[in-house]
Amino acid sequence: VELSYKDYRDGDRRKVMTLSGQELLRRFLLHVLPKGFMRVRHFGFLANRCRARRLPEIRAAIAAPVATPSPDADAQAETGRPFDGYPCPSCRAGRLRVRVSLAPQRRDGG
């Protein structure tokens, strides 16, 4: 099996790697979690349940400046207008707006 990949150590050059089918499956299965396990993305002081409480404590401990809101947020707060959406990542001229928010669905069918 031949795979194309980007080698970041070699100036972001595109390269081709040849693997046996067995080695490809072995590498793929390294990313599969056993049933019942959940991938942990944030833990410790970055965990959702304690992030808001811990970040000011951490900033105080390392004497970091307090985070201030962006100028855009201040301007919107002063004008009283609702959030106008995000800039388009392609043209930066248009605006992306949230039209529908989808709630997560349970996998067990209930």
Tab-separated table of N, CA and C in Angstrom:
chain	number	residue	atom	x	y	z
A	1	VAL	N	0.861	-1.170	0.000
A	1	VAL	CA	0.000	0.000	0.000
A	1	VAL	C	0.901	1.225	0.000
A	2	GLU	N	0.632	2.183	-0.883
A	2	GLU	CA	1.384	3.425	-0.917
A	2	GLU	C	0.544	4.556	-0.333
A	3	LEU	N	1.152	5.311	0.572
A	3	LEU	CA	0.480	6.430	1.215
A	3	LEU	C	1.239	7.709	0.910
A	4	SER	N	0.517	8.773	0.652
A	4	SER	CA	1.118	10.083	0.469
A	4	SER	C	1.016	10.820	1.799
A	5	TYR	N	2.108	11.493	2.190
A	5	TYR	CA	2.104	12.233	3.442
A	5	TYR	C	2.976	13.472	3.309
A	6	LYS	N	2.815	14.387	4.235
A	6	LYS	CA	3.584	15.633	4.247
A	6	LYS	C	4.661	15.504	5.320
A	7	ASP	N	5.920	15.652	4.941
A	7	ASP	CA	7.043	15.547	5.868
A	7	ASP	C	7.368	16.942	6.399
A	8	TYR	N	6.934	17.232	7.629
A	8	TYR	CA	7.129	18.552	8.219
A	8	TYR	C	8.593	18.811	8.567
A	9	ARG	N	9.357	17.765	8.798
A	9	ARG	CA	10.774	17.932	9.124
A	9	ARG	C	11.606	18.281	7.895
A	10	ASP	N	11.072	18.001	6.711
A	10	ASP	CA	11.806	18.229	5.476
A	10	ASP	C	11.160	19.357	4.665
A	11	GLY	N	10.813	20.440	5.329
A	11	GLY	CA	10.265	21.608	4.638
A	11	GLY	C	8.887	21.390	4.046
A	12	ASP	N	8.050	20.608	4.699
A	12	ASP	CA	6.665	20.359	4.264
A	12	ASP	C	6.583	19.706	2.885
A	13	ARG	N	7.572	18.902	2.528
A	13	ARG	CA	7.569	18.220	1.230
A	13	ARG	C	6.624	17.032	1.262
A	14	ARG	N	5.938	16.788	0.136
A	14	ARG	CA	5.060	15.632	-0.009
A	14	ARG	C	5.920	14.427	-0.348
A	15	LYS	N	5.682	13.307	0.340
A	15	LYS	CA	6.443	12.084	0.113
A	15	LYS	C	5.483	10.910	0.028
A	16	VAL	N	6.006	9.787	-0.453
A	16	VAL	CA	5.211	8.564	-0.564
A	16	VAL	C	5.872	7.493	0.299
A	17	MET	N	5.056	6.812	1.112
A	17	MET	CA	5.525	5.736	1.973
A	17	MET	C	4.885	4.440	1.513
A	18	THR	N	5.676	3.382	1.401
A	18	THR	CA	5.152	2.078	1.015
A	18	THR	C	5.120	1.180	2.247
A	19	LEU	N	3.947	0.640	2.545
A	19	LEU	CA	3.760	-0.243	3.698
A	19	LEU	C	3.109	-1.541	3.252
A	20	SER	N	3.383	-2.597	3.989
A	20	SER	CA	2.655	-3.839	3.742
A	20	SER	C	1.241	-3.669	4.299
A	21	GLY	N	0.306	-4.472	3.847
A	21	GLY	CA	-1.068	-4.402	4.350
A	21	GLY	C	-1.134	-4.638	5.846
A	22	GLN	N	-0.307	-5.549	6.328
A	22	GLN	CA	-0.278	-5.862	7.757
A	22	GLN	C	0.206	-4.655	8.567
A	23	GLU	N	1.251	-3.970	8.091
A	23	GLU	CA	1.774	-2.801	8.798
A	23	GLU	C	0.774	-1.649	8.763
A	24	LEU	N	0.078	-1.474	7.642
A	24	LEU	CA	-0.948	-0.436	7.554
A	24	LEU	C	-2.042	-0.684	8.590
A	25	LEU	N	-2.535	-1.913	8.688
A	25	LEU	CA	-3.570	-2.231	9.674
A	25	LEU	C	-3.054	-2.045	11.102
A	26	ARG	N	-1.801	-2.438	11.353
A	26	ARG	CA	-1.237	-2.277	12.694
A	26	ARG	C	-1.219	-0.796	13.088
A	27	ARG	N	-0.755	0.059	12.173
A	27	ARG	CA	-0.711	1.497	12.461
A	27	ARG	C	-2.098	2.093	12.614
A	28	PHE	N	-3.040	1.657	11.799
A	28	PHE	CA	-4.413	2.152	11.894
A	28	PHE	C	-5.029	1.770	13.238
A	29	LEU	N	-4.832	0.527	13.644
A	29	LEU	CA	-5.450	0.048	14.885
A	29	LEU	C	-4.851	0.672	16.138
A	30	LEU	N	-3.693	1.310	16.026
A	30	LEU	CA	-3.153	2.044	17.165
A	30	LEU	C	-4.054	3.218	17.556
A	31	HIS	N	-4.889	3.672	16.616
A	31	HIS	CA	-5.773	4.820	16.859
A	31	HIS	C	-7.180	4.411	17.284
A	32	VAL	N	-7.480	3.118	17.307
A	32	VAL	CA	-8.809	2.634	17.671
A	32	VAL	C	-8.823	2.322	19.159
A	33	LEU	N	-9.785	2.903	19.861
A	33	LEU	CA	-9.912	2.652	21.299
A	33	LEU	C	-10.753	1.416	21.559
A	34	PRO	N	-10.458	0.675	22.623
A	34	PRO	CA	-11.298	-0.476	22.974
A	34	PRO	C	-12.716	-0.031	23.328
A	35	LYS	N	-13.672	-0.927	23.192
A	35	LYS	CA	-15.069	-0.624	23.496
A	35	LYS	C	-15.191	-0.171	24.952
A	36	GLY	N	-15.937	0.898	25.156
A	36	GLY	CA	-16.147	1.420	26.497
A	36	GLY	C	-15.179	2.530	26.880
A	37	PHE	N	-14.118	2.727	26.112
A	37	PHE	CA	-13.165	3.787	26.388
A	37	PHE	C	-13.556	5.050	25.629
A	38	MET	N	-13.156	6.193	26.165
A	38	MET	CA	-13.445	7.465	25.514
A	38	MET	C	-12.147	8.241	25.386
A	39	ARG	N	-11.928	8.875	24.244
A	39	ARG	CA	-10.718	9.657	24.033
A	39	ARG	C	-10.786	10.920	24.887
A	40	VAL	N	-9.735	11.179	25.633
A	40	VAL	CA	-9.672	12.354	26.491
A	40	VAL	C	-8.941	13.453	25.744
A	41	ARG	N	-9.610	14.570	25.531
A	41	ARG	CA	-8.988	15.664	24.805
A	41	ARG	C	-8.432	16.722	25.756
A	42	HIS	N	-9.157	17.040	26.791
A	42	HIS	CA	-8.697	18.021	27.762
A	42	HIS	C	-8.861	17.432	29.151
A	43	PHE	N	-7.833	17.579	29.959
A	43	PHE	CA	-7.899	17.076	31.318
A	43	PHE	C	-7.112	18.027	32.200
A	44	GLY	N	-7.168	17.818	33.488
A	44	GLY	CA	-6.452	18.699	34.406
A	44	GLY	C	-7.083	20.076	34.434
A	45	PHE	N	-6.247	21.123	34.397
A	45	PHE	CA	-6.788	22.486	34.497
A	45	PHE	C	-7.514	22.915	33.233
A	46	LEU	N	-7.382	22.183	32.122
A	46	LEU	CA	-8.114	22.532	30.905
A	46	LEU	C	-9.449	21.799	30.785
A	47	ALA	N	-9.786	20.970	31.743
A	47	ALA	CA	-11.064	20.264	31.709
A	47	ALA	C	-12.200	21.282	31.747
A	48	ASN	N	-13.282	20.991	31.041
A	48	ASN	CA	-14.395	21.945	30.942
A	48	ASN	C	-14.954	22.344	32.300
A	49	ARG	N	-15.027	21.402	33.218
A	49	ARG	CA	-15.698	21.701	34.478
A	49	ARG	C	-14.920	22.656	35.378
A	50	CYS	N	-13.598	22.792	35.175
A	50	CYS	CA	-12.844	23.687	36.062
A	50	CYS	C	-12.023	24.734	35.324
A	51	ARG	N	-12.147	24.834	34.013
A	51	ARG	CA	-11.324	25.764	33.232
A	51	ARG	C	-11.551	27.213	33.655
A	52	ALA	N	-12.803	27.632	33.757
A	52	ALA	CA	-13.102	29.035	34.078
A	52	ALA	C	-12.574	29.413	35.458
A	53	ARG	N	-12.589	28.485	36.386
A	53	ARG	CA	-12.115	28.775	37.741
A	53	ARG	C	-10.591	28.739	37.813
A	54	ARG	N	-9.957	27.816	37.101
A	54	ARG	CA	-8.517	27.600	37.201
A	54	ARG	C	-7.662	28.598	36.411
A	55	LEU	N	-8.116	29.033	35.243
A	55	LEU	CA	-7.282	29.916	34.427
A	55	LEU	C	-6.895	31.220	35.144
A	56	PRO	N	-7.819	31.903	35.834
A	56	PRO	CA	-7.379	33.095	36.580
A	56	PRO	C	-6.356	32.762	37.664
A	57	GLU	N	-6.507	31.606	38.317
A	57	GLU	CA	-5.540	31.200	39.337
A	57	GLU	C	-4.169	30.946	38.715
A	58	ILE	N	-4.148	30.309	37.555
A	58	ILE	CA	-2.885	30.020	36.876
A	58	ILE	C	-2.233	31.308	36.399
A	59	ARG	N	-3.026	32.219	35.840
A	59	ARG	CA	-2.463	33.503	35.389
A	59	ARG	C	-1.866	34.269	36.562
A	60	ALA	N	-2.538	34.243	37.714
A	60	ALA	CA	-2.014	34.927	38.900
A	60	ALA	C	-0.720	34.259	39.370
A	61	ALA	N	-0.655	32.925	39.308
A	61	ALA	CA	0.533	32.212	39.770
A	61	ALA	C	1.753	32.495	38.906
A	62	ILE	N	1.553	32.687	37.606
A	62	ILE	CA	2.696	32.960	36.726
A	62	ILE	C	2.822	34.446	36.409
A	63	ALA	N	2.037	35.269	37.078
A	63	ALA	CA	2.065	36.725	36.907
A	63	ALA	C	1.799	37.125	35.460
A	64	ALA	N	0.889	36.431	34.806
A	64	ALA	CA	0.510	36.766	33.429
A	64	ALA	C	-0.553	37.853	33.459
A	65	PRO	N	-0.597	38.700	32.422
A	65	PRO	CA	-1.637	39.733	32.391
A	65	PRO	C	-3.019	39.106	32.240
A	66	VAL	N	-4.009	39.771	32.776
A	66	VAL	CA	-5.385	39.296	32.700
A	66	VAL	C	-5.867	39.419	31.257
A	67	ALA	N	-6.550	38.392	30.771
A	67	ALA	CA	-7.066	38.404	29.398
A	67	ALA	C	-8.143	39.471	29.282
A	68	THR	N	-8.061	40.261	28.213
A	68	THR	CA	-9.059	41.297	27.965
A	68	THR	C	-9.842	40.931	26.714
A	69	PRO	N	-11.116	41.295	26.659
A	69	PRO	CA	-11.904	40.996	25.465
A	69	PRO	C	-11.372	41.739	24.251
A	70	SER	N	-11.644	41.190	23.074
A	70	SER	CA	-11.175	41.803	21.842
A	70	SER	C	-11.915	43.116	21.587
A	71	PRO	N	-11.328	44.024	20.781
A	71	PRO	CA	-12.005	45.291	20.465
A	71	PRO	C	-13.344	45.081	19.780
A	72	ASP	N	-13.467	44.010	18.970
A	72	ASP	CA	-14.744	43.743	18.305
A	72	ASP	C	-15.846	43.462	19.324
A	73	ALA	N	-15.505	42.726	20.379
A	73	ALA	CA	-16.500	42.412	21.403
A	73	ALA	C	-16.935	43.682	22.125
A	74	ASP	N	-15.970	44.603	22.391
A	74	ASP	CA	-16.319	45.871	23.038
A	74	ASP	C	-17.230	46.701	22.149
A	75	ALA	N	-16.939	46.748	20.852
A	75	ALA	CA	-17.758	47.534	19.929
A	75	ALA	C	-19.173	46.976	19.852
A	76	GLN	N	-19.305	45.667	19.821
A	76	GLN	CA	-20.632	45.059	19.765
A	76	GLN	C	-21.396	45.303	21.055
A	77	ALA	N	-20.687	45.276	22.191
A	77	ALA	CA	-21.354	45.518	23.464
A	77	ALA	C	-21.857	46.960	23.536
A	78	GLU	N	-21.079	47.895	22.978
A	78	GLU	CA	-21.474	49.306	23.010
A	78	GLU	C	-22.649	49.586	22.083
A	79	THR	N	-22.673	48.962	20.902
A	79	THR	CA	-23.737	49.237	19.946
A	79	THR	C	-25.032	48.530	20.315
A	80	GLY	N	-24.934	47.452	21.091
A	80	GLY	CA	-26.127	46.718	21.481
A	80	GLY	C	-26.668	45.821	20.389
A	81	ARG	N	-25.943	45.693	19.265
A	81	ARG	CA	-26.389	44.825	18.175
A	81	ARG	C	-26.077	43.377	18.508
A	82	PRO	N	-26.905	42.462	18.017
A	82	PRO	CA	-26.614	41.050	18.240
A	82	PRO	C	-25.407	40.616	17.418
A	83	PHE	N	-24.876	39.469	17.747
A	83	PHE	CA	-23.716	38.910	17.054
A	83	PHE	C	-24.030	38.774	15.574
A	84	ASP	N	-23.130	39.279	14.719
A	84	ASP	CA	-23.363	39.337	13.277
A	84	ASP	C	-22.764	38.155	12.520
A	85	GLY	N	-22.252	37.173	13.190
A	85	GLY	CA	-21.685	36.002	12.519
A	85	GLY	C	-20.181	36.092	12.375
A	86	TYR	N	-19.597	35.028	11.866
A	86	TYR	CA	-18.153	34.924	11.690
A	86	TYR	C	-17.767	35.330	10.279
A	87	PRO	N	-16.542	35.837	10.080
A	87	PRO	CA	-16.129	36.167	8.710
A	87	PRO	C	-15.943	34.898	7.889
A	88	CYS	N	-16.226	34.974	6.612
A	88	CYS	CA	-16.059	33.843	5.706
A	88	CYS	C	-14.582	33.495	5.631
A	89	PRO	N	-14.195	32.219	5.843
A	89	PRO	CA	-12.782	31.867	5.809
A	89	PRO	C	-12.162	31.995	4.421
A	90	SER	N	-12.976	32.004	3.362
A	90	SER	CA	-12.428	32.104	2.003
A	90	SER	C	-12.219	33.543	1.568
A	91	CYS	N	-13.289	34.339	1.588
A	91	CYS	CA	-13.194	35.694	1.034
A	91	CYS	C	-13.037	36.777	2.099
A	92	ARG	N	-13.327	36.473	3.343
A	92	ARG	CA	-13.265	37.422	4.460
A	92	ARG	C	-14.227	38.602	4.311
A	93	ALA	N	-15.034	38.619	3.263
A	93	ALA	CA	-15.973	39.723	3.070
A	93	ALA	C	-17.365	39.338	3.573
A	94	GLY	N	-17.784	38.118	3.295
A	94	GLY	CA	-19.108	37.666	3.721
A	94	GLY	C	-19.121	37.260	5.181
A	95	ARG	N	-20.300	36.951	5.683
A	95	ARG	CA	-20.454	36.557	7.086
A	95	ARG	C	-21.099	35.182	7.152
A	96	LEU	N	-20.614	34.331	8.047
A	96	LEU	CA	-21.214	33.023	8.302
A	96	LEU	C	-22.091	33.146	9.542
A	97	ARG	N	-23.303	32.679	9.439
A	97	ARG	CA	-24.230	32.772	10.568
A	97	ARG	C	-24.731	31.388	10.936
A	98	VAL	N	-24.946	31.155	12.222
A	98	VAL	CA	-25.504	29.889	12.694
A	98	VAL	C	-26.995	29.921	12.414
A	99	ARG	N	-27.477	28.954	11.636
A	99	ARG	CA	-28.904	28.905	11.303
A	99	ARG	C	-29.622	27.877	12.140
A	100	VAL	N	-28.951	26.750	12.405
A	100	VAL	CA	-29.565	25.677	13.178
A	100	VAL	C	-28.503	25.085	14.082
A	101	SER	N	-28.863	24.781	15.297
A	101	SER	CA	-27.964	24.104	16.221
A	101	SER	C	-28.514	22.700	16.438
A	102	LEU	N	-27.710	21.700	16.135
A	102	LEU	CA	-28.156	20.313	16.271
A	102	LEU	C	-27.725	19.745	17.610
A	103	ALA	N	-28.654	19.133	18.313
A	103	ALA	CA	-28.332	18.499	19.582
A	103	ALA	C	-27.744	17.112	19.316
A	104	PRO	N	-26.791	16.671	20.157
A	104	PRO	CA	-26.234	15.338	19.957
A	104	PRO	C	-27.302	14.274	20.169
A	105	GLN	N	-27.178	13.185	19.434
A	105	GLN	CA	-28.131	12.084	19.565
A	105	GLN	C	-27.483	10.921	20.275
A	106	ARG	N	-28.272	10.196	21.046
A	106	ARG	CA	-27.750	9.025	21.754
A	106	ARG	C	-27.532	7.894	20.764
A	107	ARG	N	-26.487	7.119	20.972
A	107	ARG	CA	-26.172	6.024	20.065
A	107	ARG	C	-26.948	4.760	20.350
A	108	ASP	N	-27.493	4.616	21.565
A	108	ASP	CA	-28.189	3.375	21.917
A	108	ASP	C	-29.630	3.344	21.422
A	109	GLY	N	-30.018	4.357	20.649
A	109	GLY	CA	-31.349	4.381	20.065
A	109	GLY	C	-32.419	4.935	20.976
A	110	GLY	N	-32.052	5.400	22.176
A	110	GLY	CA	-33.068	5.872	23.107
A	110	GLY	C	-33.037	7.262	23.327
